[in-house]
Amino acid sequence: AGPSIMIDTVSLFQQIYPDATFQIHEMRPAEILPSVSQEQYSLAIGGEPEDSFHFFIKKAQKLGLIIEPLYVDPFVIFLSPFNQLSKQETLSLADILDEPFASYNDFFLHQINPYCQFRNIFGFSDQESIKKMIADNKAISFFPKSLIHKDFYSESELIVYRCLTDYHLNLVHYILYQPELSIQEQFAISCIKKVYENYL
């Protein structure tokens, strides 16, 4: 989930609980289900590719957890406005495969064609470094479109996005939580849902 979604959620929550203290932990998608099932965290927001989301729901339910989809988020190509490709309304795979590509070290798209065909891949452990590479016109990347929501790089027009015409991937944002929650945790879930409704 984008950082701005969390900022909006905390702001909404603090309207009722102004003295609340938050601990928000960022983790890789593969770590979310075990962390909540082992009661390390009581609730989480995550994203799962649309084609595997049905299986993910079944895994969560087998573990006794509750999971609800929040938003279907299309992936798009992010690039610098100084990149020549930004002059095109849309892009194809043929347009981008020769471009330097920045992503997470363990990003799942590295294992999925056609992204393993990139000739020059930079791996990072954090999103900020990837966005800086894009803004500096040193790489492009493939991210959910929600990344632009209240994002400094996007609002400052340091990064733009283009849709791919011949490859489509959606990410389903979801909320995952334990069946027994405190009143405050239940309210946090309602805040998260409200923020996503506003985003939509």
mmCIF file of C-alpha atoms in Angstrom:
data_model
loop_
_atom_site.group_PDB
_atom_site.id
_atom_site.type_symbol
_atom_site.label_atom_id
_atom_site.label_comp_id
_atom_site.label_asym_id
_atom_site.label_seq_id
_atom_site.Cartn_x
_atom_site.Cartn_y
_atom_site.Cartn_z
ATOM 1 C CA ALA A 1 0.000 0.000 0.000
ATOM 2 C CA GLY A 2 1.234 3.471 -0.800
ATOM 3 C CA PRO A 3 2.601 5.522 2.102
ATOM 4 C CA SER A 4 -0.003 8.257 1.516
ATOM 5 C CA ILE A 5 -2.805 5.712 2.128
ATOM 6 C CA MET A 6 -1.340 5.103 5.594
ATOM 7 C CA ILE A 7 -1.008 8.835 6.321
ATOM 8 C CA ASP A 8 -4.672 9.374 5.400
ATOM 9 C CA THR A 9 -5.720 6.373 7.536
ATOM 10 C CA VAL A 10 -3.833 7.603 10.618
ATOM 11 C CA SER A 11 -5.308 11.116 10.198
ATOM 12 C CA LEU A 12 -8.832 9.690 10.044
ATOM 13 C CA PHE A 13 -8.220 7.415 13.050
ATOM 14 C CA GLN A 14 -6.868 10.278 15.163
ATOM 15 C CA GLN A 15 -10.077 12.254 14.720
ATOM 16 C CA ILE A 16 -11.635 9.794 17.215
ATOM 17 C CA TYR A 17 -8.474 8.696 19.069
ATOM 18 C CA PRO A 18 -6.257 11.833 19.057
ATOM 19 C CA ASP A 19 -3.729 10.411 21.543
ATOM 20 C CA ALA A 20 -3.227 7.098 19.749
ATOM 21 C CA THR A 21 0.322 5.882 19.099
ATOM 22 C CA PHE A 22 0.984 3.910 15.921
ATOM 23 C CA GLN A 23 3.542 1.321 14.959
ATOM 24 C CA ILE A 24 3.402 0.802 11.204
ATOM 25 C CA HIS A 25 5.721 -1.835 9.757
ATOM 26 C CA GLU A 26 6.618 -2.184 6.092
ATOM 27 C CA MET A 27 7.339 -5.676 4.793
ATOM 28 C CA ARG A 28 7.575 -7.670 1.605
ATOM 29 C CA PRO A 29 4.310 -9.168 0.274
ATOM 30 C CA ALA A 30 5.427 -12.736 1.078
ATOM 31 C CA GLU A 31 5.918 -11.821 4.761
ATOM 32 C CA ILE A 32 2.410 -10.453 5.374
ATOM 33 C CA LEU A 33 0.386 -13.665 5.655
ATOM 34 C CA PRO A 34 2.793 -15.427 8.080
ATOM 35 C CA SER A 35 3.141 -12.289 10.220
ATOM 36 C CA VAL A 36 -0.613 -11.936 10.755
ATOM 37 C CA SER A 37 -1.249 -15.692 11.096
ATOM 38 C CA GLN A 38 1.459 -15.941 13.771
ATOM 39 C CA GLU A 39 -0.156 -12.976 15.574
ATOM 40 C CA GLN A 40 2.904 -10.795 15.174
ATOM 41 C CA TYR A 41 0.448 -8.174 13.848
ATOM 42 C CA SER A 42 -3.320 -8.063 14.187
ATOM 43 C CA LEU A 43 -4.016 -6.524 10.778
ATOM 44 C CA ALA A 44 -2.247 -5.677 7.550
ATOM 45 C CA ILE A 45 -2.800 -4.082 4.148
ATOM 46 C CA GLY A 46 -1.154 -5.808 1.230
ATOM 47 C CA GLY A 47 -1.227 -6.463 -2.487
ATOM 48 C CA GLU A 48 -1.443 -9.695 -4.445
ATOM 49 C CA PRO A 49 -1.416 -10.207 -8.239
ATOM 50 C CA GLU A 50 -4.994 -10.557 -9.469
ATOM 51 C CA ASP A 51 -4.425 -13.949 -11.101
ATOM 52 C CA SER A 52 -3.290 -15.515 -7.803
ATOM 53 C CA PHE A 53 -5.590 -13.627 -5.432
ATOM 54 C CA HIS A 54 -8.208 -16.413 -5.294
ATOM 55 C CA PHE A 55 -5.561 -18.884 -4.044
ATOM 56 C CA PHE A 56 -4.267 -16.293 -1.587
ATOM 57 C CA ILE A 57 -7.783 -15.903 -0.128
ATOM 58 C CA LYS A 58 -8.017 -19.664 0.390
ATOM 59 C CA LYS A 59 -4.640 -19.742 2.175
ATOM 60 C CA ALA A 60 -5.692 -16.901 4.476
ATOM 61 C CA GLN A 61 -9.028 -18.529 5.276
ATOM 62 C CA LYS A 62 -7.355 -21.878 6.057
ATOM 63 C CA LEU A 63 -5.280 -20.027 8.644
ATOM 64 C CA GLY A 64 -8.468 -18.662 10.226
ATOM 65 C CA LEU A 65 -7.886 -15.096 9.029
ATOM 66 C CA ILE A 66 -10.328 -12.660 7.459
ATOM 67 C CA ILE A 67 -9.369 -11.112 4.137
ATOM 68 C CA GLU A 68 -11.225 -8.511 2.112
ATOM 69 C CA PRO A 69 -10.292 -7.002 -1.264
ATOM 70 C CA LEU A 70 -10.063 -3.208 -1.250
ATOM 71 C CA TYR A 71 -8.950 -2.041 -4.689
ATOM 72 C CA VAL A 72 -7.800 -3.409 -8.060
ATOM 73 C CA ASP A 73 -4.687 -1.485 -9.037
ATOM 74 C CA PRO A 74 -3.298 -1.606 -12.608
ATOM 75 C CA PHE A 75 0.460 -1.697 -13.085
ATOM 76 C CA VAL A 76 1.916 1.029 -15.310
ATOM 77 C CA ILE A 77 5.367 2.061 -16.498
ATOM 78 C CA PHE A 78 6.932 4.914 -14.519
ATOM 79 C CA LEU A 79 9.544 7.037 -16.247
ATOM 80 C CA SER A 80 11.128 10.464 -16.268
ATOM 81 C CA PRO A 81 9.404 13.209 -18.278
ATOM 82 C CA PHE A 82 12.849 13.681 -19.894
ATOM 83 C CA ASN A 83 12.821 10.120 -21.214
ATOM 84 C CA GLN A 84 12.001 10.147 -24.950
ATOM 85 C CA LEU A 85 9.383 7.445 -24.357
ATOM 86 C CA SER A 86 7.315 9.868 -22.256
ATOM 87 C CA LYS A 87 6.348 11.639 -25.504
ATOM 88 C CA GLN A 88 4.248 8.592 -26.420
ATOM 89 C CA GLU A 89 0.682 8.266 -25.102
ATOM 90 C CA THR A 90 1.098 4.522 -24.499
ATOM 91 C CA LEU A 91 3.997 2.058 -24.623
ATOM 92 C CA SER A 92 4.517 -1.512 -25.776
ATOM 93 C CA LEU A 93 6.952 -4.130 -24.508
ATOM 94 C CA ALA A 94 9.123 -3.606 -27.562
ATOM 95 C CA ASP A 95 9.505 0.063 -26.576
ATOM 96 C CA ILE A 96 10.822 -0.614 -23.080
ATOM 97 C CA LEU A 97 12.927 -3.802 -23.045
ATOM 98 C CA ASP A 98 16.144 -1.966 -23.923
ATOM 99 C CA GLU A 99 15.606 0.591 -21.145
ATOM 100 C CA PRO A 100 17.447 0.262 -17.807
ATOM 101 C CA PHE A 101 14.899 -1.192 -15.366
ATOM 102 C CA ALA A 102 14.866 -0.509 -11.606
ATOM 103 C CA SER A 103 13.001 -2.748 -9.204
ATOM 104 C CA TYR A 104 13.135 -4.446 -5.827
ATOM 105 C CA ASN A 105 15.800 -7.124 -5.474
ATOM 106 C CA ASP A 106 13.141 -9.798 -5.004
ATOM 107 C CA PHE A 107 10.291 -8.243 -6.998
ATOM 108 C CA PHE A 108 8.017 -10.990 -8.314
ATOM 109 C CA LEU A 109 8.001 -9.602 -11.857
ATOM 110 C CA HIS A 110 11.651 -10.570 -12.273
ATOM 111 C CA GLN A 111 10.470 -14.157 -12.486
ATOM 112 C CA ILE A 112 7.627 -13.500 -14.919
ATOM 113 C CA ASN A 113 8.075 -13.075 -18.666
ATOM 114 C CA PRO A 114 8.547 -10.676 -20.318
ATOM 115 C CA TYR A 115 10.328 -8.845 -17.486
ATOM 116 C CA CYS A 116 13.139 -11.362 -17.251
ATOM 117 C CA GLN A 117 14.027 -10.173 -20.782
ATOM 118 C CA PHE A 118 15.226 -6.762 -19.567
ATOM 119 C CA ARG A 119 18.904 -6.478 -20.395
ATOM 120 C CA ASN A 120 19.853 -4.046 -17.636
ATOM 121 C CA ILE A 121 18.172 -4.487 -14.232
ATOM 122 C CA PHE A 122 19.005 -2.504 -11.090
ATOM 123 C CA GLY A 123 17.871 -4.099 -7.838
ATOM 124 C CA PHE A 124 17.102 -2.030 -4.728
ATOM 125 C CA SER A 125 15.788 -2.743 -1.254
ATOM 126 C CA ASP A 126 13.679 0.443 -1.019
ATOM 127 C CA GLN A 127 11.126 2.321 -3.105
ATOM 128 C CA GLU A 128 12.738 5.728 -2.595
ATOM 129 C CA SER A 129 15.928 4.678 -4.428
ATOM 130 C CA ILE A 130 13.893 3.324 -7.333
ATOM 131 C CA LYS A 131 11.906 6.565 -7.628
ATOM 132 C CA LYS A 132 15.133 8.590 -7.533
ATOM 133 C CA MET A 133 16.585 6.490 -10.376
ATOM 134 C CA ILE A 134 13.441 7.163 -12.423
ATOM 135 C CA ALA A 135 13.390 10.898 -11.629
ATOM 136 C CA ASP A 136 17.077 11.160 -12.605
ATOM 137 C CA ASN A 137 16.198 9.493 -15.955
ATOM 138 C CA LYS A 138 18.542 6.581 -15.222
ATOM 139 C CA ALA A 139 15.865 3.854 -15.297
ATOM 140 C CA ILE A 140 12.191 3.057 -15.746
ATOM 141 C CA SER A 141 10.064 0.826 -13.539
ATOM 142 C CA PHE A 142 6.759 -1.020 -13.369
ATOM 143 C CA PHE A 143 4.580 -0.179 -10.359
ATOM 144 C CA PRO A 144 0.915 -0.085 -9.358
ATOM 145 C CA LYS A 145 -0.677 3.154 -10.514
ATOM 146 C CA SER A 146 -1.620 4.038 -6.909
ATOM 147 C CA LEU A 147 2.047 4.943 -6.365
ATOM 148 C CA ILE A 148 1.225 8.413 -7.754
ATOM 149 C CA HIS A 149 -1.424 9.103 -5.079
ATOM 150 C CA LYS A 150 -0.161 12.170 -3.149
ATOM 151 C CA ASP A 151 3.400 11.234 -4.115
ATOM 152 C CA PHE A 152 6.038 13.993 -4.076
ATOM 153 C CA TYR A 153 7.788 12.776 -7.230
ATOM 154 C CA SER A 154 4.540 12.555 -9.177
ATOM 155 C CA GLU A 155 3.048 15.818 -7.917
ATOM 156 C CA SER A 156 6.335 17.597 -8.702
ATOM 157 C CA GLU A 157 6.229 16.044 -12.210
ATOM 158 C CA LEU A 158 9.595 14.368 -11.689
ATOM 159 C CA ILE A 159 7.961 11.049 -12.611
ATOM 160 C CA VAL A 160 5.193 10.316 -15.129
ATOM 161 C CA TYR A 161 3.458 7.072 -16.047
ATOM 162 C CA ARG A 162 2.351 5.371 -19.260
ATOM 163 C CA CYS A 163 0.133 2.329 -19.793
ATOM 164 C CA LEU A 164 1.400 -0.760 -21.586
ATOM 165 C CA THR A 165 -0.751 -1.804 -24.547
ATOM 166 C CA ASP A 166 0.365 -5.433 -24.810
ATOM 167 C CA TYR A 167 0.937 -6.543 -21.214
ATOM 168 C CA HIS A 168 -1.531 -6.168 -18.378
ATOM 169 C CA LEU A 169 -1.141 -6.940 -14.702
ATOM 170 C CA ASN A 170 -3.360 -5.880 -11.825
ATOM 171 C CA LEU A 171 -2.598 -5.902 -8.129
ATOM 172 C CA VAL A 172 -5.443 -6.480 -5.677
ATOM 173 C CA HIS A 173 -5.027 -4.398 -2.523
ATOM 174 C CA TYR A 174 -6.498 -6.251 0.436
ATOM 175 C CA ILE A 175 -6.913 -5.987 4.182
ATOM 176 C CA LEU A 176 -6.032 -9.042 6.261
ATOM 177 C CA TYR A 177 -6.857 -9.362 9.950
ATOM 178 C CA GLN A 178 -7.390 -11.594 12.942
ATOM 179 C CA PRO A 179 -11.037 -12.545 13.664
ATOM 180 C CA GLU A 180 -10.943 -11.156 17.215
ATOM 181 C CA LEU A 181 -9.960 -7.509 17.368
ATOM 182 C CA SER A 182 -10.230 -4.686 19.864
ATOM 183 C CA ILE A 183 -12.705 -1.853 19.293
ATOM 184 C CA GLN A 184 -9.787 0.372 18.239
ATOM 185 C CA GLU A 185 -8.505 -2.194 15.728
ATOM 186 C CA GLN A 186 -12.016 -2.577 14.292
ATOM 187 C CA PHE A 187 -12.197 1.187 13.939
ATOM 188 C CA ALA A 188 -8.786 1.172 12.209
ATOM 189 C CA ILE A 189 -10.210 -1.260 9.640
ATOM 190 C CA SER A 190 -13.185 1.043 9.018
ATOM 191 C CA CYS A 191 -10.740 3.956 8.526
ATOM 192 C CA ILE A 192 -8.696 1.948 6.009
ATOM 193 C CA LYS A 193 -11.849 1.074 4.040
ATOM 194 C CA LYS A 194 -12.983 4.718 4.100
ATOM 195 C CA VAL A 195 -9.626 5.920 2.757
ATOM 196 C CA TYR A 196 -9.810 3.414 -0.106
ATOM 197 C CA GLU A 197 -13.394 4.489 -0.882
ATOM 198 C CA ASN A 198 -12.209 8.101 -1.051
ATOM 199 C CA TYR A 199 -9.251 7.078 -3.223
ATOM 200 C CA LEU A 200 -11.551 5.272 -5.668
#
